[in-house]
mmCIF file of C-alpha atoms in Angstrom:
data_model
loop_
_atom_site.group_PDB
_atom_site.id
_atom_site.type_symbol
_atom_site.label_atom_id
_atom_site.label_comp_id
_atom_site.label_asym_id
_atom_site.label_seq_id
_atom_site.Cartn_x
_atom_site.Cartn_y
_atom_site.Cartn_z
ATOM 1 C CA MET A 616 14.682 -25.258 -52.623
ATOM 2 C CA SER A 617 11.608 -23.339 -53.570
ATOM 3 C CA ALA A 618 10.677 -19.832 -52.485
ATOM 4 C CA ALA A 619 7.034 -20.927 -52.218
ATOM 5 C CA PRO A 620 5.353 -19.936 -48.968
ATOM 6 C CA VAL A 621 5.364 -22.384 -46.089
ATOM 7 C CA VAL A 622 2.506 -22.206 -43.600
ATOM 8 C CA LEU A 623 3.347 -23.032 -40.000
ATOM 9 C CA ASN A 624 0.369 -23.396 -37.704
ATOM 10 C CA VAL A 625 1.879 -22.818 -34.274
ATOM 11 C CA GLY A 626 -0.699 -23.571 -31.616
ATOM 12 C CA GLY A 627 -3.511 -22.364 -33.878
ATOM 13 C CA THR A 628 -1.790 -19.211 -35.177
ATOM 14 C CA LYS A 629 -0.594 -19.290 -38.776
ATOM 15 C CA PHE A 630 2.820 -17.944 -39.744
ATOM 16 C CA TYR A 631 3.916 -17.630 -43.372
ATOM 17 C CA THR A 632 7.562 -17.992 -44.352
ATOM 18 C CA THR A 633 9.778 -20.015 -46.716
ATOM 19 C CA ALA A 634 11.752 -23.242 -46.385
ATOM 20 C CA GLU A 635 14.898 -21.192 -47.037
ATOM 21 C CA THR A 636 14.186 -19.071 -43.972
ATOM 22 C CA LEU A 637 13.537 -22.105 -41.795
ATOM 23 C CA ARG A 638 16.771 -23.727 -42.966
ATOM 24 C CA SER A 639 18.836 -20.552 -42.682
ATOM 25 C CA PRO A 640 22.363 -20.552 -41.226
ATOM 26 C CA SER A 641 20.882 -19.005 -38.067
ATOM 27 C CA ALA A 642 18.917 -22.221 -37.526
ATOM 28 C CA GLY A 643 21.903 -24.536 -37.744
ATOM 29 C CA ASP A 644 21.940 -28.109 -39.004
ATOM 30 C CA ASN A 645 20.283 -29.672 -35.959
ATOM 31 C CA SER A 646 17.252 -27.438 -35.630
ATOM 32 C CA TYR A 647 13.662 -28.637 -35.495
ATOM 33 C CA PHE A 648 13.175 -27.136 -38.953
ATOM 34 C CA ALA A 649 16.114 -28.857 -40.692
ATOM 35 C CA ASN A 650 14.317 -32.053 -41.701
ATOM 36 C CA LEU A 651 10.674 -31.041 -42.015
ATOM 37 C CA ASP A 652 8.888 -31.935 -45.256
ATOM 38 C CA TYR A 653 7.659 -28.589 -46.546
ATOM 39 C CA THR A 654 5.854 -30.104 -49.542
ATOM 40 C CA LYS A 655 2.924 -31.511 -47.557
ATOM 41 C CA GLY A 656 1.064 -28.256 -46.968
ATOM 42 C CA GLU A 657 0.423 -26.611 -43.632
ATOM 43 C CA ILE A 658 2.641 -27.833 -40.795
ATOM 44 C CA PHE A 659 1.124 -27.918 -37.315
ATOM 45 C CA ILE A 660 3.459 -27.340 -34.367
ATOM 46 C CA ASP A 661 1.875 -27.919 -30.970
ATOM 47 C CA ARG A 662 3.536 -24.984 -29.200
ATOM 48 C CA ASP A 663 2.439 -21.668 -27.714
ATOM 49 C CA PRO A 664 2.547 -19.088 -30.537
ATOM 50 C CA THR A 665 3.147 -16.116 -28.207
ATOM 51 C CA VAL A 666 6.848 -15.644 -28.978
ATOM 52 C CA PHE A 667 7.138 -17.531 -32.274
ATOM 53 C CA LYS A 668 7.343 -14.201 -34.133
ATOM 54 C CA TYR A 669 10.678 -13.604 -32.386
ATOM 55 C CA ILE A 670 11.926 -17.070 -33.355
ATOM 56 C CA LEU A 671 10.899 -16.454 -36.968
ATOM 57 C CA ASN A 672 12.534 -13.009 -37.063
ATOM 58 C CA TYR A 673 15.760 -14.557 -35.781
ATOM 59 C CA LEU A 674 15.629 -17.144 -38.575
ATOM 60 C CA ARG A 675 14.923 -14.468 -41.185
ATOM 61 C CA ASP A 676 17.623 -11.995 -40.188
ATOM 62 C CA GLY A 677 19.997 -13.780 -37.843
ATOM 63 C CA ARG A 678 19.017 -11.100 -35.385
ATOM 64 C CA VAL A 679 16.111 -10.471 -33.033
ATOM 65 C CA MET A 680 15.063 -7.673 -30.707
ATOM 66 C CA PHE A 681 12.645 -8.253 -27.863
ATOM 67 C CA PRO A 682 11.606 -6.498 -24.658
ATOM 68 C CA ASP A 683 13.513 -7.289 -21.491
ATOM 69 C CA ASP A 684 10.534 -8.053 -19.309
ATOM 70 C CA GLY A 685 11.846 -11.328 -17.934
ATOM 71 C CA LEU A 686 8.843 -13.344 -19.078
ATOM 72 C CA THR A 687 9.462 -12.720 -22.795
ATOM 73 C CA THR A 688 13.152 -13.535 -22.411
ATOM 74 C CA GLY A 689 12.332 -16.770 -20.593
ATOM 75 C CA LEU A 690 9.728 -17.817 -23.141
ATOM 76 C CA ILE A 691 12.048 -17.135 -26.089
ATOM 77 C CA PHE A 692 14.834 -19.060 -24.351
ATOM 78 C CA GLN A 693 12.490 -22.022 -23.775
ATOM 79 C CA GLU A 694 11.232 -22.013 -27.366
ATOM 80 C CA ALA A 695 14.751 -21.607 -28.800
ATOM 81 C CA LYS A 696 15.756 -24.732 -26.861
ATOM 82 C CA PHE A 697 12.717 -26.643 -28.151
ATOM 83 C CA TYR A 698 13.456 -25.674 -31.765
ATOM 84 C CA GLY A 699 17.137 -26.588 -31.391
ATOM 85 C CA LEU A 700 18.422 -23.067 -32.057
ATOM 86 C CA GLY A 701 21.692 -23.464 -30.188
ATOM 87 C CA LYS A 702 23.180 -20.127 -31.231
ATOM 88 C CA LEU A 703 20.116 -18.248 -30.001
ATOM 89 C CA VAL A 704 20.059 -20.196 -26.727
ATOM 90 C CA GLU A 705 23.723 -19.346 -26.181
ATOM 91 C CA LYS A 706 23.234 -15.658 -26.978
ATOM 92 C CA ILE A 707 20.221 -15.326 -24.684
ATOM 93 C CA SER A 708 22.257 -16.933 -21.913
ATOM 94 C CA LEU A 709 25.010 -14.338 -22.348
ATOM 95 C CA VAL A 710 22.999 -11.235 -23.218
ATOM 96 C CA SER A 711 23.012 -8.149 -21.060
ATOM 97 C CA LYS A 712 20.303 -5.510 -20.873
ATOM 98 C CA ASN A 713 20.992 -2.364 -22.886
ATOM 99 C CA ALA A 714 19.828 1.161 -22.060
ATOM 100 C CA SER A 715 16.574 0.901 -24.006
ATOM 101 C CA GLY A 716 15.314 -2.091 -22.053
ATOM 102 C CA TYR A 717 15.486 -4.339 -25.118
ATOM 103 C CA HIS A 718 17.735 -7.233 -25.990
ATOM 104 C CA ASP A 719 19.346 -7.083 -29.433
ATOM 105 C CA ILE A 720 20.746 -10.483 -30.343
ATOM 106 C CA LYS A 721 22.759 -11.306 -33.476
ATOM 107 C CA ALA A 722 23.527 -14.795 -34.769
ATOM 108 C CA THR A 723 27.258 -14.231 -35.205
#
């Protein structure tokens, strides 16, 4: 795999990453990103880009922090299901609010 940048256009907002990040262990083998052809240039994904930064951070680090405002949690959960990120879906389902009002979710 190449470390060349991959451009994801999510609902009109461009995100730059690498194929390695999108195929990371955090993503799992059945994720939306597992079988994409990253050699064809910009990839358009017809989804709301609002919480994609959280999805991408989870793929990069196997960990993501986000505010516990109910709406954000629900949107991330919905997008994690769409992208086939089973580990993240499971963790969001089990997470409890910590003292700071943020969720801190790790892949393992």
